JSON list of C-alpha atoms and ligand atoms in Angstrom, two decimals:
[
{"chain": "A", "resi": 161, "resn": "UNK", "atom": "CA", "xyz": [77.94, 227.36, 93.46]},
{"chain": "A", "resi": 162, "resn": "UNK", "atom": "CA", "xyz": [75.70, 225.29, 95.61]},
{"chain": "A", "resi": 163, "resn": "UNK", "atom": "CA", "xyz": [79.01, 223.96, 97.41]},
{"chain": "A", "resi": 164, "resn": "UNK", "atom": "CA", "xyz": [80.05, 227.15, 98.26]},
{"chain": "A", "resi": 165, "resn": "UNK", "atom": "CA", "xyz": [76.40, 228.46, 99.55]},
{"chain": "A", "resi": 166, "resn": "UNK", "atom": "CA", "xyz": [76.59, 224.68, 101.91]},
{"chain": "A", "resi": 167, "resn": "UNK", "atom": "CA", "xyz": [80.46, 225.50, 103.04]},
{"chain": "A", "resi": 168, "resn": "UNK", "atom": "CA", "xyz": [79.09, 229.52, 103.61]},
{"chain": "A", "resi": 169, "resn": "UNK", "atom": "CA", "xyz": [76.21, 227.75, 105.95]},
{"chain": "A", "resi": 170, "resn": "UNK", "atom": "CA", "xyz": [78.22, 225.65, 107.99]},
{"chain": "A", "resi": 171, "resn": "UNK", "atom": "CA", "xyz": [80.82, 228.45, 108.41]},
{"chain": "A", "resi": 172, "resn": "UNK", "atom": "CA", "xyz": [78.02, 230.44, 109.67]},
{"chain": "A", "resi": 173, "resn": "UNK", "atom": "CA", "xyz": [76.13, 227.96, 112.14]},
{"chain": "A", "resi": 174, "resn": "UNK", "atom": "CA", "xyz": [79.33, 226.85, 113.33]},
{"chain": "A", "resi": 175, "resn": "UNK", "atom": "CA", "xyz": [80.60, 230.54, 114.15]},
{"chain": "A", "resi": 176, "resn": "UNK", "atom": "CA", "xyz": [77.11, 230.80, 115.96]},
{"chain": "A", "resi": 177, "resn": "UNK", "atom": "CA", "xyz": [77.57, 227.84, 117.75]},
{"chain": "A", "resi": 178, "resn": "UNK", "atom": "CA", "xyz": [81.23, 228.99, 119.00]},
{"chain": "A", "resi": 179, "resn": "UNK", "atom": "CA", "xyz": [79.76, 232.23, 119.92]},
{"chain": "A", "resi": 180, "resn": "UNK", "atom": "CA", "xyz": [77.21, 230.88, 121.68]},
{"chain": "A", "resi": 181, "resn": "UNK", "atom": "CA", "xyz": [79.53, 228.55, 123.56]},
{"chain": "A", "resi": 182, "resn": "UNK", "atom": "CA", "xyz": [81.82, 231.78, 124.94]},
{"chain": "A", "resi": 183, "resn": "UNK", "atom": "CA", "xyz": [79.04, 233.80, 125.72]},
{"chain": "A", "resi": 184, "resn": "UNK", "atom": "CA", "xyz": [77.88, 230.83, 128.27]},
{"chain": "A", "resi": 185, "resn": "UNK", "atom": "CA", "xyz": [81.32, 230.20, 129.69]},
{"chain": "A", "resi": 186, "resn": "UNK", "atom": "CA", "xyz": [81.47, 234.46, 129.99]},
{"chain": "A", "resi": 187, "resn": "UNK", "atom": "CA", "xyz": [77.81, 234.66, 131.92]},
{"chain": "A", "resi": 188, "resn": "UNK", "atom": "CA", "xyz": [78.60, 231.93, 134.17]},
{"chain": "A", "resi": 189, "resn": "UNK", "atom": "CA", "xyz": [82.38, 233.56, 135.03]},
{"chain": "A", "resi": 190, "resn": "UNK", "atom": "CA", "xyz": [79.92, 236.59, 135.85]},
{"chain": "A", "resi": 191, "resn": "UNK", "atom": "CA", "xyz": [77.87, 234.67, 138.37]},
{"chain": "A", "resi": 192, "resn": "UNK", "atom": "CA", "xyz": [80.41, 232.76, 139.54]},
{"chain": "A", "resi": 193, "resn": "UNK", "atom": "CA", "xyz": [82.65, 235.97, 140.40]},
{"chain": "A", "resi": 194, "resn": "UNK", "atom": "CA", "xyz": [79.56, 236.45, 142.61]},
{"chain": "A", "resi": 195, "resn": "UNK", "atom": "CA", "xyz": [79.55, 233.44, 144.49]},
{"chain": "A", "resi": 196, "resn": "UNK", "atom": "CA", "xyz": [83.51, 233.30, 145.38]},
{"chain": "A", "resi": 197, "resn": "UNK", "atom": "CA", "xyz": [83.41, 237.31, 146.44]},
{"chain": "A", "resi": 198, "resn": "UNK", "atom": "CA", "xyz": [80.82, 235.97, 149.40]},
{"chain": "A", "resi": 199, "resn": "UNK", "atom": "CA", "xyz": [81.83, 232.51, 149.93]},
{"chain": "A", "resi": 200, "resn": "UNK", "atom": "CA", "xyz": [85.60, 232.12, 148.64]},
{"chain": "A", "resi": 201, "resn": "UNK", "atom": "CA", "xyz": [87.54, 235.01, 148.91]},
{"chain": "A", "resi": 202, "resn": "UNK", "atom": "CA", "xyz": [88.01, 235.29, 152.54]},
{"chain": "A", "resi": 203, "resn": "UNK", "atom": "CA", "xyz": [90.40, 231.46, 152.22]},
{"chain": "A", "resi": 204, "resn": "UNK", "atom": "CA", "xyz": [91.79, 231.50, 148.65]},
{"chain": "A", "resi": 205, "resn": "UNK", "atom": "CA", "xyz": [92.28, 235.46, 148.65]},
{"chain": "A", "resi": 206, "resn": "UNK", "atom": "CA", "xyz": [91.11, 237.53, 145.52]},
{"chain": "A", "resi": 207, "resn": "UNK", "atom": "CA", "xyz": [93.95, 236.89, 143.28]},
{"chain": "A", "resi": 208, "resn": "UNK", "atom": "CA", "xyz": [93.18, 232.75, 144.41]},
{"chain": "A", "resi": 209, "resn": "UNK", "atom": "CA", "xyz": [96.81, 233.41, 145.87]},
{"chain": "A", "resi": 210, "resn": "UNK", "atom": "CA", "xyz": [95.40, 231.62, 148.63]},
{"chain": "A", "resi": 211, "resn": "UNK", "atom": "CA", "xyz": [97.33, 231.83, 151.84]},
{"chain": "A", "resi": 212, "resn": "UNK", "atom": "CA", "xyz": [100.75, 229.70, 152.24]},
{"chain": "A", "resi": 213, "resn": "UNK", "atom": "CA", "xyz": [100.80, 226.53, 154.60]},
{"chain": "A", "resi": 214, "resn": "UNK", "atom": "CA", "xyz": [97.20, 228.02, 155.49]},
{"chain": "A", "resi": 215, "resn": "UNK", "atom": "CA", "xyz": [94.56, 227.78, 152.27]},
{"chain": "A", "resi": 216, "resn": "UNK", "atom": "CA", "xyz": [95.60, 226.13, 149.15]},
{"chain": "A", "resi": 217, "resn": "UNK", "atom": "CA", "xyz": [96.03, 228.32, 145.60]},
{"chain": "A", "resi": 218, "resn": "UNK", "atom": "CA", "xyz": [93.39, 228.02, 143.13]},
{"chain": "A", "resi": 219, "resn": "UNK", "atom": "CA", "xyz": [95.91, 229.69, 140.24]},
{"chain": "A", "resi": 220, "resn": "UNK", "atom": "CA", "xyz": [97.19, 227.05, 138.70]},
{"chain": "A", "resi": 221, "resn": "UNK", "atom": "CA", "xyz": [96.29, 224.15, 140.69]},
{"chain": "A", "resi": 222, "resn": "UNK", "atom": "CA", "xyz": [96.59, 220.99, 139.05]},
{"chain": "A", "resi": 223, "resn": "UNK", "atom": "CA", "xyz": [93.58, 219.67, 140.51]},
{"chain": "A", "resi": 224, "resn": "UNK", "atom": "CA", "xyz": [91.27, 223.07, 139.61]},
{"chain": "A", "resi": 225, "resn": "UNK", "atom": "CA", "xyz": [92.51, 222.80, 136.08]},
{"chain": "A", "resi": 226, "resn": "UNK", "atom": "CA", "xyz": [92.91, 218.97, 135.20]},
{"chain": "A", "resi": 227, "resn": "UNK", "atom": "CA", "xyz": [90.32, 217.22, 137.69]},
{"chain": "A", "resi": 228, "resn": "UNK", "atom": "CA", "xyz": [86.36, 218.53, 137.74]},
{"chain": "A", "resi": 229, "resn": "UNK", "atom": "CA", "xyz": [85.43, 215.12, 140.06]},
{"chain": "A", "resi": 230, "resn": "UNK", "atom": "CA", "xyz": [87.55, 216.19, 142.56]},
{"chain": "A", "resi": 231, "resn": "UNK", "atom": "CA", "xyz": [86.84, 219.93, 142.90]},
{"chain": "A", "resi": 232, "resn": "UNK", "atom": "CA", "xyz": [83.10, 219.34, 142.56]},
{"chain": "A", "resi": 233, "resn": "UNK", "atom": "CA", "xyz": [83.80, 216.82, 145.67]},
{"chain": "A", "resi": 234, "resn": "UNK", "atom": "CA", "xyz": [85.71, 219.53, 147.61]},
{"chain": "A", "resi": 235, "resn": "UNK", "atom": "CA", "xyz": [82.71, 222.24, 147.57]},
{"chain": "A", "resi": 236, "resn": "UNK", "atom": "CA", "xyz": [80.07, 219.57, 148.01]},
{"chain": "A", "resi": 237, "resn": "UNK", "atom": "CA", "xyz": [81.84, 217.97, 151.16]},
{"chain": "A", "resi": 238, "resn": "UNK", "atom": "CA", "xyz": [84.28, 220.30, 152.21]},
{"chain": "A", "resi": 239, "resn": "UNK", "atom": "CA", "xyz": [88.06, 219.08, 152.15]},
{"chain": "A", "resi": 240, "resn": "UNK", "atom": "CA", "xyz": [90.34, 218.32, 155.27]},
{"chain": "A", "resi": 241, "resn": "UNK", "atom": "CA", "xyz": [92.30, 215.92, 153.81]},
{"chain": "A", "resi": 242, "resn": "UNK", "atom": "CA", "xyz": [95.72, 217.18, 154.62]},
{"chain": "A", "resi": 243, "resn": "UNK", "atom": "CA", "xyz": [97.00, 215.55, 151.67]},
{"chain": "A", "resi": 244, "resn": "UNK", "atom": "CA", "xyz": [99.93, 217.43, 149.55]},
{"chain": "A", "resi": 245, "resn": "UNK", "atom": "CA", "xyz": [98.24, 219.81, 146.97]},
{"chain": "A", "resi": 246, "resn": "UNK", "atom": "CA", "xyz": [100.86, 220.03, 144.35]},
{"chain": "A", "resi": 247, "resn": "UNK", "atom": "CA", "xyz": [103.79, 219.30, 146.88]},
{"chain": "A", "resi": 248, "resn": "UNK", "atom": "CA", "xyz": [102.53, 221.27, 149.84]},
{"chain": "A", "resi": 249, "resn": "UNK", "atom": "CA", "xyz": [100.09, 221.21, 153.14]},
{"chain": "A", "resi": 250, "resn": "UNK", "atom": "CA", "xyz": [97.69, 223.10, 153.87]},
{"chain": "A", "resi": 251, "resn": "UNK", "atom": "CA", "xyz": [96.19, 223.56, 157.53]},
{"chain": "A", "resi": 252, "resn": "UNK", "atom": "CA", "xyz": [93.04, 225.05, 157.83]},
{"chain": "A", "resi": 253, "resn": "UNK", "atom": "CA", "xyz": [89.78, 223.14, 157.27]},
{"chain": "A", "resi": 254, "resn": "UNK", "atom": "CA", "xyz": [87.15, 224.04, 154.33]},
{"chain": "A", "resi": 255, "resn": "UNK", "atom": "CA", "xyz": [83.39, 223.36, 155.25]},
{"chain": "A", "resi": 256, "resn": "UNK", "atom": "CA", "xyz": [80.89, 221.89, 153.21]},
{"chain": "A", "resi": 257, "resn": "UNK", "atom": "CA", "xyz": [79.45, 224.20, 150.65]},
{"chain": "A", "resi": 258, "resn": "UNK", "atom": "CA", "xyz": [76.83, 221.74, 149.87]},
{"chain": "A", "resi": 259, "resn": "UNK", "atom": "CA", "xyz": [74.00, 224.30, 150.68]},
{"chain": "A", "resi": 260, "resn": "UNK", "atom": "CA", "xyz": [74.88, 226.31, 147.28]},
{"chain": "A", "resi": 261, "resn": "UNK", "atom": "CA", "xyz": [72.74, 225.44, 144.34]},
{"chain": "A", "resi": 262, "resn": "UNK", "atom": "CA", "xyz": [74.23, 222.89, 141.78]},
{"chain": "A", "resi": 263, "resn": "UNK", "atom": "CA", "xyz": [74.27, 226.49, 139.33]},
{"chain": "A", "resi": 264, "resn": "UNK", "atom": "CA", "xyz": [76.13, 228.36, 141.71]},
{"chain": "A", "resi": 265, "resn": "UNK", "atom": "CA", "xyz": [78.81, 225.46, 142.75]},
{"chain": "A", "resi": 266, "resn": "UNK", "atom": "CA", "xyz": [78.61, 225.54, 138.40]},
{"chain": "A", "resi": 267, "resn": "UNK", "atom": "CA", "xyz": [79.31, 229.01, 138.37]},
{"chain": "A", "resi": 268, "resn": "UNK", "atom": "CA", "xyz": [81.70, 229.69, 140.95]},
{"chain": "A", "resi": 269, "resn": "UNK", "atom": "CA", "xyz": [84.06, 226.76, 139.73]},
{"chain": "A", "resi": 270, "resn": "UNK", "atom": "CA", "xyz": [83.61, 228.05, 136.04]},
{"chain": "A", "resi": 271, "resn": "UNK", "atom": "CA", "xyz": [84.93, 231.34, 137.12]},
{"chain": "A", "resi": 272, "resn": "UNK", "atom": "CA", "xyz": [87.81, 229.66, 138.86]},
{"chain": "A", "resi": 273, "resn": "UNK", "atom": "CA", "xyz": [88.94, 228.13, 135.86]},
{"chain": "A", "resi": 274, "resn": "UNK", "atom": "CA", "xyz": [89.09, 230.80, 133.79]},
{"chain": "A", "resi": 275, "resn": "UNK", "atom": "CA", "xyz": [90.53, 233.62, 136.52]},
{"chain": "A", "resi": 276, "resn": "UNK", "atom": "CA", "xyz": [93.77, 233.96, 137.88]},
{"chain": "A", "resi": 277, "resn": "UNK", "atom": "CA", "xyz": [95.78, 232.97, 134.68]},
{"chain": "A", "resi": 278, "resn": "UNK", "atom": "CA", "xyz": [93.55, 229.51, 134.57]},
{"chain": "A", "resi": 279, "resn": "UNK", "atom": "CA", "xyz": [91.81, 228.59, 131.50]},
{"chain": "A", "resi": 280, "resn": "UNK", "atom": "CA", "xyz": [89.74, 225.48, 131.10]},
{"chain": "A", "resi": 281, "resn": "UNK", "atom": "CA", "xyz": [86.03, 224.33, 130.20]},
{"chain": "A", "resi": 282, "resn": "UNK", "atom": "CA", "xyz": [82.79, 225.46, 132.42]},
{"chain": "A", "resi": 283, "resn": "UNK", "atom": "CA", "xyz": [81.75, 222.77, 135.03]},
{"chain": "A", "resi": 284, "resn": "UNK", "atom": "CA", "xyz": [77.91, 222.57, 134.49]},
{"chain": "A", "resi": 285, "resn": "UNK", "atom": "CA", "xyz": [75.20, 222.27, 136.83]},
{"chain": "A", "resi": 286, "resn": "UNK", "atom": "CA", "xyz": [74.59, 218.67, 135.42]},
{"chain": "A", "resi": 287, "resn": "UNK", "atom": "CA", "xyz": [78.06, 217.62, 136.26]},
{"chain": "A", "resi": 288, "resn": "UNK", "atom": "CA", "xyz": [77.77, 219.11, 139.73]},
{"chain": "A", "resi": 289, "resn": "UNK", "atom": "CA", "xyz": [74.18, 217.27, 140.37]},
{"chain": "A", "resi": 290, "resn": "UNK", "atom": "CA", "xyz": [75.57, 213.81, 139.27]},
{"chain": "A", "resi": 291, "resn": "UNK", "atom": "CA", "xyz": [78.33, 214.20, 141.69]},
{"chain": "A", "resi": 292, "resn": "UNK", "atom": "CA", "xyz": [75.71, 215.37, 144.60]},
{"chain": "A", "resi": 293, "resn": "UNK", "atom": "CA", "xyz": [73.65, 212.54, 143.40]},
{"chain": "A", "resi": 294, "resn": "UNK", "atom": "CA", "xyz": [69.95, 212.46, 144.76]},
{"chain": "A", "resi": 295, "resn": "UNK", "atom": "CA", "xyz": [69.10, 214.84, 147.16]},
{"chain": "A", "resi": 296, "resn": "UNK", "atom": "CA", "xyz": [67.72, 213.45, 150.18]},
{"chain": "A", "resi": 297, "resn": "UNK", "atom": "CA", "xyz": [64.43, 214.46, 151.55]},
{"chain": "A", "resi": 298, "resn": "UNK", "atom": "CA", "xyz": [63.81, 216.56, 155.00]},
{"chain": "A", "resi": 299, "resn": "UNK", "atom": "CA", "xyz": [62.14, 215.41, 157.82]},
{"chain": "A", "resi": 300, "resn": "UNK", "atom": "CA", "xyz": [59.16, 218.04, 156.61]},
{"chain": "A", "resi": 301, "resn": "UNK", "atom": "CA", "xyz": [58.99, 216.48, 153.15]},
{"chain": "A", "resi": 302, "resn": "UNK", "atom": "CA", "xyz": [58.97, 212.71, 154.16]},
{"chain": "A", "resi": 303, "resn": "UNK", "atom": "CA", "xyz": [54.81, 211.94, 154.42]},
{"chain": "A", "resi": 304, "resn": "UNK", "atom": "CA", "xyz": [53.90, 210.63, 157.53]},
{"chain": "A", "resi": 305, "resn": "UNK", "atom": "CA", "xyz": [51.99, 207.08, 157.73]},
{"chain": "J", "resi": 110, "resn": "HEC", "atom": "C1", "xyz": [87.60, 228.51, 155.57]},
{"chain": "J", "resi": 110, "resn": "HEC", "atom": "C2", "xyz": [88.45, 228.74, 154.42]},
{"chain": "J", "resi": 110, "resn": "HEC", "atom": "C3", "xyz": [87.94, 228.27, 153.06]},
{"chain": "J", "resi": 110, "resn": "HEC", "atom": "C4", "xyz": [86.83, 228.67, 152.36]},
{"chain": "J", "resi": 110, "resn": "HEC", "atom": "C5", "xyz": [85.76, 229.67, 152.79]},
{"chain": "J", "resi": 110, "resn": "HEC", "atom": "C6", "xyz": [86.86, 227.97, 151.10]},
{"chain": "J", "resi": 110, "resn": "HEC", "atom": "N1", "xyz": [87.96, 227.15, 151.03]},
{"chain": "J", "resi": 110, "resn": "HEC", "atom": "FE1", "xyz": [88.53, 225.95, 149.50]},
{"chain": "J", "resi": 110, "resn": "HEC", "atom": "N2", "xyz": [89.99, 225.13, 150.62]},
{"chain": "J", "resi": 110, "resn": "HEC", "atom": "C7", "xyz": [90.36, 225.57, 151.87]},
{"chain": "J", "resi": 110, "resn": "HEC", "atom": "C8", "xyz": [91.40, 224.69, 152.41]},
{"chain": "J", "resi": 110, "resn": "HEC", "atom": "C9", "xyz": [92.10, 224.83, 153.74]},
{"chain": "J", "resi": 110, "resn": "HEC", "atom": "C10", "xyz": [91.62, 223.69, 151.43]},
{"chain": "J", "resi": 110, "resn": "HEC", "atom": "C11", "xyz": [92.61, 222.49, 151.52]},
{"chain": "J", "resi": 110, "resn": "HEC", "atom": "C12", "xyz": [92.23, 221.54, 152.65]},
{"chain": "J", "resi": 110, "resn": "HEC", "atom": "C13", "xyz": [93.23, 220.44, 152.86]},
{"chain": "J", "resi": 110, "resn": "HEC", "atom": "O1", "xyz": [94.35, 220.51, 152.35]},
{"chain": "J", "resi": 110, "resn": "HEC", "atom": "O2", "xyz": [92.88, 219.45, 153.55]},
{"chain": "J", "resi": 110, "resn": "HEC", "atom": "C14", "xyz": [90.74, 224.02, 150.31]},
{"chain": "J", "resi": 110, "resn": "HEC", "atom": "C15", "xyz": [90.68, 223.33, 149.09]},
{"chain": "J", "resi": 110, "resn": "HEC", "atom": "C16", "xyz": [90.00, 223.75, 147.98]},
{"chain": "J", "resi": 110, "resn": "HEC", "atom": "C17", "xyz": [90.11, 223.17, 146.67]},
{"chain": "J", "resi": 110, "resn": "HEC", "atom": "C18", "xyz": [91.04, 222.04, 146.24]},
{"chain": "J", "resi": 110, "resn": "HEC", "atom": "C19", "xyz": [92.32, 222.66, 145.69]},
{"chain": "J", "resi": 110, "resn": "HEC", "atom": "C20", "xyz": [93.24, 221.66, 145.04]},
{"chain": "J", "resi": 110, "resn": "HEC", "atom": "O3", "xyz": [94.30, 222.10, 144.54]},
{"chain": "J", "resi": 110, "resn": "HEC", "atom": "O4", "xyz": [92.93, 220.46, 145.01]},
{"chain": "J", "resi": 110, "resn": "HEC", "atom": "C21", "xyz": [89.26, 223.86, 145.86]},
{"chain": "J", "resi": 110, "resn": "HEC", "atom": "C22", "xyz": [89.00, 223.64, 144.38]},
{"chain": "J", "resi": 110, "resn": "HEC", "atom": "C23", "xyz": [88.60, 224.86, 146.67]},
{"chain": "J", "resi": 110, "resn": "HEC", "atom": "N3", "xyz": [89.08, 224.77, 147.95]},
{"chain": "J", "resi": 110, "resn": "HEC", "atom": "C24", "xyz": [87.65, 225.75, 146.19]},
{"chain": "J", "resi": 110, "resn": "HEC", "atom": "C25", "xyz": [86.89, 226.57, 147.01]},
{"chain": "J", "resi": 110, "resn": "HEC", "atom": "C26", "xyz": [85.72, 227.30, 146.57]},
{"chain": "J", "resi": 110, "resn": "HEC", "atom": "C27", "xyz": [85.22, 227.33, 145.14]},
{"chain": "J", "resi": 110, "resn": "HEC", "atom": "C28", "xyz": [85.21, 227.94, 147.66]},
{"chain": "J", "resi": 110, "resn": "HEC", "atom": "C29", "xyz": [83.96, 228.80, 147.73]},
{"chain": "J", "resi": 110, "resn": "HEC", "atom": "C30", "xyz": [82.72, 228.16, 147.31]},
{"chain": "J", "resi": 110, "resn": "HEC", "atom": "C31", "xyz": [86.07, 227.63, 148.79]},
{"chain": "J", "resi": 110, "resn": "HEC", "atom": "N4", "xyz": [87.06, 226.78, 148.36]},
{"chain": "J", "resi": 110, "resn": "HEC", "atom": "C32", "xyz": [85.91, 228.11, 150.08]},
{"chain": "J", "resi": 110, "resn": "HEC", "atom": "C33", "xyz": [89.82, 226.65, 152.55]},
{"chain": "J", "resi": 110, "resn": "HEC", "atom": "C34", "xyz": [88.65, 227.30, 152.21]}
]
């Protein structure tokens, strides 16, 4: 009896825990729809079709869907790399994005993941902040001596 009440518990808190989990990944694919409407779309289209030879795919890109470093990197720093993106080049040049907040770089990448046919984990704002690593200080913040 007191088995079955435990097992009925866990059941429980774990099914609270998974919903919990979704509901996250769905209000951050909210925001995150947001942020690539206004600062995306215009390169990598609104089916992430991007634009052949021009801006890279974000449906099923190997790098969107297997490697969180390296997209973080992109929106931080921007990407010109001209490097093959699953076997093909891509001319135009993507700026920094570093002046969105480590939520909305979050956000925006979360949404990429799980749009366009992708599905994959959230990036969290944590994840993007380690990668930005400390934020340097303005002139107007630095005290004069
Ligand atoms: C001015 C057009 C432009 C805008 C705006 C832009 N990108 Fe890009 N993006 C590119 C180009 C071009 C590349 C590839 C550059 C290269 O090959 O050197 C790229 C590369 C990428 C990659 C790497 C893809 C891969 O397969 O490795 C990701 C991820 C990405 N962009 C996400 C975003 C996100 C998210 C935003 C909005 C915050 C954004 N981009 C805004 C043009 C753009």
């Amino acid at each position: 009896m007191k088995k079955k009440l435990i097992t009925a518990m866990a059941l429980f808190s774990f099914g609270i825990m998974l919903w919990a989990q979704t509901n996250n990944l769905s209000v951050s694919v909210a925001r995150g729809e947001a942020v690539y409407k206004k600062e995306c779309l215009s390169c990598h289209q609104v089916d992430g079709g991007g634009v052949p030879h021009m801006n890279p795919p974000l449906a099923q890109s190997s790098n969107v869907l297997k490697d969180k470093q390296k997209i973080i990197t992109v929106v931080l720093k921007g990407m010109s790399d001209r490097i093959p993106l699953d076997d093909e080049y891509y001319s135009n040049v993507m700026a920094s994005h570093s002046y969105l907040t480590d939520q909305q770089i979050a956000d925006v990448l979360t949404y990429v993941r799980n749009s366009f046919g992708n599905k994959a984990t959230a990036v969290t704002a944590a994840e993007v902040k380690a990668i930005r690593g400390p934020v340097k200080k303005t002139t107007s913040q630095v005290k004069k001596s």
